[in-house]
Every structure is written in structure tokens, then in C-alpha cells.
Amino acid sequence: MRLILLGAPGAGKGTVAKLLTEFDGSVQISTGDILRSAVKEGTALGKKAKDYMDRGDLVPDSLIMEIMEARLQEPDCQKGFILDGFPRTIPQAEDLAKLLAKLNIKLDFVANLDVPRDVILDRLTTRRTCSNPTCQAIYNIKSNPPKEDGTCTLCDHQTIQRDDETEEAITNRLETYNLKTAPLIGFYGKIGMLKTFLSLSSKDTVADIKKALKA
Ligand code: AMP
């Protein structure tokens, strides 16, 4: 499958993407995960991105396009990919369209995960992420806690609240989403590529997306 997952921070794009990869070997490409690993490793990219990320601002489009141009040409993308958190702005979507045309890749569709704002806020403030960069499992202290408090069930590393999940950063991320990313709904709607899924449970959303892929 070749999909874009669109949705506000906390809409469940990461969880849905991970579940979809189990379906046909398509890879999840999360620009957020790529950037967080770069920050952890202290690479040049990480140094450029860190301050934007901590504030809940978007990293400049040029940096993101550099990452994605290279990533989409890696061999593991040949089976398919699920873009999680990219594109995030109209210029990124326009550049992605050019890049896909150049690489002769056609998308199945853009899945817009629609989640009510109160659900999003609750999810973001109760979310915990595994601190191991190669695991990054996501938990929720209310609905999906790790077996042992504060410890990842999969790899035993500590689970943490991300720097960009403080209340101030969350408010900023949601404002940034409304301003810069929500216009992509109209962008992809106009060219007939958008399918919107009311997304309250990741498992149901994955089933709905699979059905839409078969249709
Ligand atoms: P995420 O995990 O997708 O919420 O991403 C975490 C942070 O990484 C965002 O708040 C941005 O600072 C940055 N980021 C991730 N993807 C993008 C993107 N496509 N464009 C710009 N910034 C991004």
C-alpha cells in the first residue's frame, strides 16, 4: 500500500501506521520518529531540528524534503509505505507530488483520521513513549499502560513524556496543525485523493482503511 495518514497530533497516526505495516510489509515512515532519532544521536539534522520540535513548531520544509527524498528511494519502500506525519504543509504536499511523479510512484489515497478535539487533548497528555530510539512503543497511562509502571513492556527501557507533550507545546502543536496542516484536507479533497475516517479506535480505523484499499 502507498498511503498518507493525515490527522492532528494525537489522532493515532503512529498506532494506525504500525498496525497497517503488519498487513503487507509496507514500511511506516514517520518524519517525527526520524527527527527524534536525529536529535537523540546529536546529528547535524538533529541539532537543526531540536528547538523547533521542543516548542511544538514545524521544522523547515527544506529539511523535511531532504529527508523524504532520500527515504522514499530506500529499497524497503518498494513493497509500499505509510507516510505518518508527512506532508504537514501545502509546500511539502506540492513537493511530494513532484517527487512521486519523478519516482513514478502512485498513492492509493490519503487517509484523514478525524478525532474530536477533547479526545485528542486527553490522549496527548496521557501518552508515554518508550525512550529507546529503536523501539519507541507508545503507551497511554489510562487506556494502554505498560505492564510495569514507567517501563516499556517490549524492551524494558524507561517510558517518558516527550518534551513536546507539555501543555504549552501541545497547545502550540494543535494551533500549528490547524493553521498549516488542516489545509491539506482541502488540497487532497480537491484532487479526489482524500478519504476521511472517524477514528476513535485504532483497530476499527485499520479495518476501515483495509476495506477502502480493497474497494
Ligand atoms: P510527530 O511525532 O509527527 O508529532 O512530530 C514531532 C515533531 O517533529 C513535530 O511537532 C515537528 O516539530 C516535527 N515534524 C515532524 N514531521 C514534520 C513535518 N512533516 N514537517 C515539519 N515538521 C515535522
CSV table of C-alpha atoms and ligand atoms in Angstrom, one decimal:
chain,number,residue,atom,x,y,z
A,1,MET,CA,0.0,0.0,0.0
A,2,ARG,CA,1.0,3.6,-0.6
A,3,LEU,CA,-0.8,5.8,1.9
A,4,ILE,CA,-0.6,9.2,3.5
A,5,LEU,CA,-2.0,9.4,7.0
A,6,LEU,CA,-3.3,12.8,7.8
A,7,GLY,CA,-4.6,13.9,11.2
A,8,ALA,CA,-3.9,16.2,14.2
A,9,PRO,CA,-1.2,15.3,16.7
A,10,GLY,CA,-2.7,12.6,18.9
A,11,ALA,CA,-5.1,11.4,16.2
A,12,GLY,CA,-3.4,8.0,16.4
A,13,LYS,CA,-1.5,8.1,13.1
A,14,GLY,CA,1.6,6.3,14.6
A,15,THR,CA,-0.5,3.5,16.0
A,16,VAL,CA,-2.6,3.0,12.9
A,17,ALA,CA,0.5,3.1,10.7
A,18,LYS,CA,2.2,0.4,12.8
A,19,LEU,CA,-0.8,-1.8,12.6
A,20,LEU,CA,-1.0,-1.3,8.8
A,21,THR,CA,2.6,-2.4,8.3
A,22,GLU,CA,1.7,-5.9,9.7
A,23,PHE,CA,-0.8,-6.2,6.8
A,24,ASP,CA,1.5,-6.4,3.7
A,25,GLY,CA,5.1,-5.5,4.7
A,26,SER,CA,4.7,-1.8,3.8
A,27,VAL,CA,7.0,0.4,5.9
A,28,GLN,CA,6.0,3.2,8.2
A,29,ILE,CA,7.8,6.4,7.6
A,30,SER,CA,7.4,8.8,10.4
A,31,THR,CA,9.2,12.1,10.0
A,32,GLY,CA,8.7,12.7,13.7
A,33,ASP,CA,10.5,9.5,14.6
A,34,ILE,CA,13.3,10.2,12.1
A,35,LEU,CA,13.8,13.7,13.6
A,36,ARG,CA,13.6,12.4,17.2
A,37,SER,CA,16.3,9.8,16.5
A,38,ALA,CA,18.5,12.5,14.9
A,39,VAL,CA,18.1,14.7,18.0
A,40,LYS,CA,19.0,11.8,20.3
A,41,GLU,CA,22.1,10.9,18.2
A,42,GLY,CA,23.1,14.6,18.1
A,43,THR,CA,23.5,14.6,14.2
A,44,ALA,CA,23.6,17.9,12.2
A,45,LEU,CA,19.9,17.3,11.3
A,46,GLY,CA,19.0,16.8,15.0
A,47,LYS,CA,20.8,20.0,16.0
A,48,LYS,CA,18.9,22.0,13.4
A,49,ALA,CA,15.5,20.4,14.3
A,50,LYS,CA,15.6,20.3,18.1
A,51,ASP,CA,14.5,23.8,19.1
A,52,TYR,CA,11.6,23.8,16.6
A,53,MET,CA,10.4,20.4,17.9
A,54,ASP,CA,10.6,21.3,21.6
A,55,ARG,CA,8.5,24.4,21.0
A,56,GLY,CA,5.9,22.3,19.0
A,57,ASP,CA,6.8,24.3,15.8
A,58,LEU,CA,7.3,22.7,12.4
A,59,VAL,CA,10.8,22.0,11.2
A,60,PRO,CA,11.5,23.9,7.9
A,61,ASP,CA,10.1,22.3,4.8
A,62,SER,CA,13.5,22.2,3.1
A,63,LEU,CA,14.9,19.9,5.8
A,64,ILE,CA,11.9,17.6,5.7
A,65,MET,CA,12.1,17.3,1.9
A,66,GLU,CA,15.8,16.4,2.0
A,67,ILE,CA,14.9,13.6,4.5
A,68,MET,CA,12.0,12.4,2.4
A,69,GLU,CA,13.6,12.5,-1.0
A,70,ALA,CA,16.3,10.1,0.3
A,71,ARG,CA,14.0,8.0,2.4
A,72,LEU,CA,11.5,7.2,-0.3
A,73,GLN,CA,14.3,5.9,-2.5
A,74,GLU,CA,15.5,3.3,0.0
A,75,PRO,CA,14.8,-0.3,-1.1
A,76,ASP,CA,12.4,-1.1,1.8
A,77,CYS,CA,9.9,1.4,0.3
A,78,GLN,CA,9.4,-0.8,-2.8
A,79,LYS,CA,6.8,-3.0,-1.0
A,80,GLY,CA,4.9,0.1,-0.1
A,81,PHE,CA,4.9,2.8,2.6
A,82,ILE,CA,2.7,4.6,5.0
A,83,LEU,CA,3.6,8.3,5.5
A,84,ASP,CA,2.9,9.3,9.1
A,85,GLY,CA,3.3,13.0,9.8
A,86,PHE,CA,4.3,14.0,6.3
A,87,PRO,CA,3.3,16.1,4.4
A,88,ARG,CA,2.5,18.7,7.1
A,89,THR,CA,2.2,21.9,4.9
A,90,ILE,CA,1.0,22.8,1.5
A,91,PRO,CA,4.5,23.3,0.1
A,92,GLN,CA,5.5,19.9,1.4
A,93,ALA,CA,2.5,18.3,-0.3
A,94,GLU,CA,3.3,20.1,-3.6
A,95,ASP,CA,7.0,19.0,-3.4
A,96,LEU,CA,5.9,15.4,-2.6
A,97,ALA,CA,3.6,15.4,-5.7
A,98,LYS,CA,6.6,16.3,-7.8
A,99,LEU,CA,8.9,13.8,-6.1
A,100,LEU,CA,6.3,11.0,-6.5
A,101,ALA,CA,5.9,11.9,-10.2
A,102,LYS,CA,9.7,11.8,-10.6
A,103,LEU,CA,10.0,8.4,-8.9
A,104,ASN,CA,6.9,7.1,-10.8
A,105,ILE,CA,5.0,6.2,-7.6
A,106,LYS,CA,1.2,6.4,-7.3
A,107,LEU,CA,-0.5,6.8,-4.0
A,108,ASP,CA,-3.6,4.7,-3.1
A,109,PHE,CA,-5.2,7.5,-1.1
A,110,VAL,CA,-4.8,10.0,1.7
A,111,ALA,CA,-6.5,8.7,4.9
A,112,ASN,CA,-7.6,11.6,7.1
A,113,LEU,CA,-8.1,10.5,10.7
A,114,ASP,CA,-10.8,12.6,12.2
A,115,VAL,CA,-10.8,12.7,16.0
A,116,PRO,CA,-12.8,15.0,18.3
A,117,ARG,CA,-10.6,17.7,20.0
A,118,ASP,CA,-11.3,16.6,23.6
A,119,VAL,CA,-10.2,13.0,22.8
A,120,ILE,CA,-7.0,14.4,21.2
A,121,LEU,CA,-6.2,16.5,24.3
A,122,ASP,CA,-6.8,13.7,26.6
A,123,ARG,CA,-4.7,11.3,24.5
A,124,LEU,CA,-1.7,13.7,24.3
A,125,THR,CA,-1.4,14.5,27.9
A,126,THR,CA,-1.7,10.8,29.0
A,127,ARG,CA,0.7,9.5,26.3
A,128,ARG,CA,4.0,7.9,27.2
A,129,THR,CA,6.7,6.8,24.7
A,130,CYS,CA,9.5,4.3,25.1
A,131,SER,CA,12.8,6.2,25.4
A,132,ASN,CA,14.6,3.5,23.3
A,133,PRO,CA,15.0,5.1,19.8
A,134,THR,CA,14.8,1.7,18.1
A,135,CYS,CA,11.5,0.8,19.9
A,136,GLN,CA,9.5,4.0,20.6
A,137,ALA,CA,6.5,2.0,21.6
A,138,ILE,CA,3.5,4.2,22.5
A,139,TYR,CA,1.5,3.8,25.7
A,140,ASN,CA,-1.3,5.6,27.4
A,141,ILE,CA,-1.3,5.7,31.2
A,142,LYS,CA,-5.1,5.4,31.2
A,143,SER,CA,-6.1,3.1,28.3
A,144,ASN,CA,-2.9,1.2,27.4
A,145,PRO,CA,-0.4,1.3,30.3
A,146,PRO,CA,2.8,-0.7,30.2
A,147,LYS,CA,2.8,-3.9,32.4
A,148,GLU,CA,5.1,-2.2,34.8
A,149,ASP,CA,4.7,1.5,35.5
A,150,GLY,CA,7.3,3.6,33.7
A,151,THR,CA,8.9,0.6,31.9
A,152,CYS,CA,8.4,-0.4,28.3
A,153,THR,CA,6.8,-3.8,28.1
A,154,LEU,CA,8.6,-4.6,24.9
A,155,CYS,CA,12.2,-3.7,25.6
A,156,ASP,CA,12.4,-2.7,29.3
A,157,HIS,CA,13.6,0.8,28.7
A,158,GLN,CA,12.1,3.7,30.6
A,159,THR,CA,8.8,5.2,29.2
A,160,ILE,CA,8.8,9.0,29.1
A,161,GLN,CA,6.6,12.0,28.4
A,162,ARG,CA,8.0,13.7,25.3
A,163,ASP,CA,9.4,17.3,25.6
A,164,ASP,CA,6.7,18.3,23.1
A,165,GLU,CA,3.9,16.8,25.2
A,166,THR,CA,3.9,19.6,27.8
A,167,GLU,CA,0.6,21.5,27.9
A,168,GLU,CA,2.2,24.6,26.3
A,169,ALA,CA,3.8,22.6,23.5
A,170,ILE,CA,0.6,20.6,22.9
A,171,THR,CA,-1.4,23.8,22.6
A,172,ASN,CA,1.1,25.2,20.1
A,173,ARG,CA,1.2,21.9,18.1
A,174,LEU,CA,-2.6,21.9,17.8
A,175,GLU,CA,-2.6,25.6,16.6
A,176,THR,CA,0.2,24.8,14.1
A,177,TYR,CA,-1.9,21.8,12.9
A,178,ASN,CA,-5.0,24.0,12.3
A,179,LEU,CA,-3.0,26.7,10.6
A,180,LYS,CA,-0.6,24.7,8.4
A,181,THR,CA,-1.7,21.1,8.1
A,182,ALA,CA,-5.5,21.1,8.2
A,183,PRO,CA,-5.5,22.9,4.7
A,184,LEU,CA,-4.2,19.7,3.3
A,185,ILE,CA,-7.6,18.2,3.8
A,186,GLY,CA,-8.9,20.7,1.1
A,187,PHE,CA,-5.8,20.2,-1.0
A,188,TYR,CA,-6.2,16.4,-1.3
A,189,GLY,CA,-10.0,16.6,-1.3
A,190,LYS,CA,-10.0,18.8,-4.4
A,191,ILE,CA,-7.9,16.3,-6.4
A,192,GLY,CA,-10.1,13.4,-5.2
A,193,MET,CA,-7.5,11.6,-3.1
A,194,LEU,CA,-9.0,12.1,0.3
A,195,LYS,CA,-10.9,9.5,2.4
A,196,THR,CA,-11.9,10.6,5.9
A,197,PHE,CA,-12.2,8.1,8.7
A,198,LEU,CA,-13.9,8.9,12.1
A,199,SER,CA,-11.2,7.4,14.2
A,200,LEU,CA,-12.0,6.6,17.8
A,201,SER,CA,-10.4,3.2,17.9
A,202,SER,CA,-7.1,2.4,16.0
A,203,LYS,CA,-8.2,-1.2,15.3
A,204,ASP,CA,-11.5,-0.1,13.8
A,205,THR,CA,-9.7,2.5,11.7
A,206,VAL,CA,-7.2,0.0,10.4
A,207,ALA,CA,-10.1,-2.3,9.4
A,208,ASP,CA,-11.8,0.6,7.6
A,209,ILE,CA,-8.7,1.6,5.8
A,210,LYS,CA,-8.1,-2.1,4.7
A,211,LYS,CA,-11.7,-2.2,3.4
A,212,ALA,CA,-11.1,1.0,1.4
A,213,LEU,CA,-7.9,-0.3,0.0
A,214,LYS,CA,-9.7,-3.4,-1.3
A,215,ALA,CA,-12.6,-1.4,-2.8
B,1,AMP,P1,5.2,14.0,15.3
B,1,AMP,O1,5.8,12.9,16.1
B,1,AMP,O2,4.8,13.6,13.9
B,1,AMP,O3,4.1,14.7,16.0
B,1,AMP,O4,6.4,15.1,15.1
B,1,AMP,C1,7.0,15.7,16.1
B,1,AMP,C2,7.6,17.0,15.7
B,1,AMP,O5,8.6,16.8,14.6
B,1,AMP,C3,6.6,18.0,15.2
B,1,AMP,O6,6.0,18.7,16.2
B,1,AMP,C4,7.5,18.9,14.3
B,1,AMP,O7,8.3,19.7,15.1
B,1,AMP,C5,8.5,17.8,13.7
B,1,AMP,N1,7.9,17.3,12.4
B,1,AMP,C6,7.6,16.0,12.2
B,1,AMP,N2,7.1,15.9,10.9
B,1,AMP,C7,7.3,17.1,10.3
B,1,AMP,C8,7.0,17.6,9.0
B,1,AMP,N3,6.5,16.8,8.0
B,1,AMP,N4,7.2,18.9,8.8
B,1,AMP,C9,7.7,19.7,9.7
B,1,AMP,N5,8.0,19.3,11.0
B,1,AMP,C10,7.8,18.0,11.3
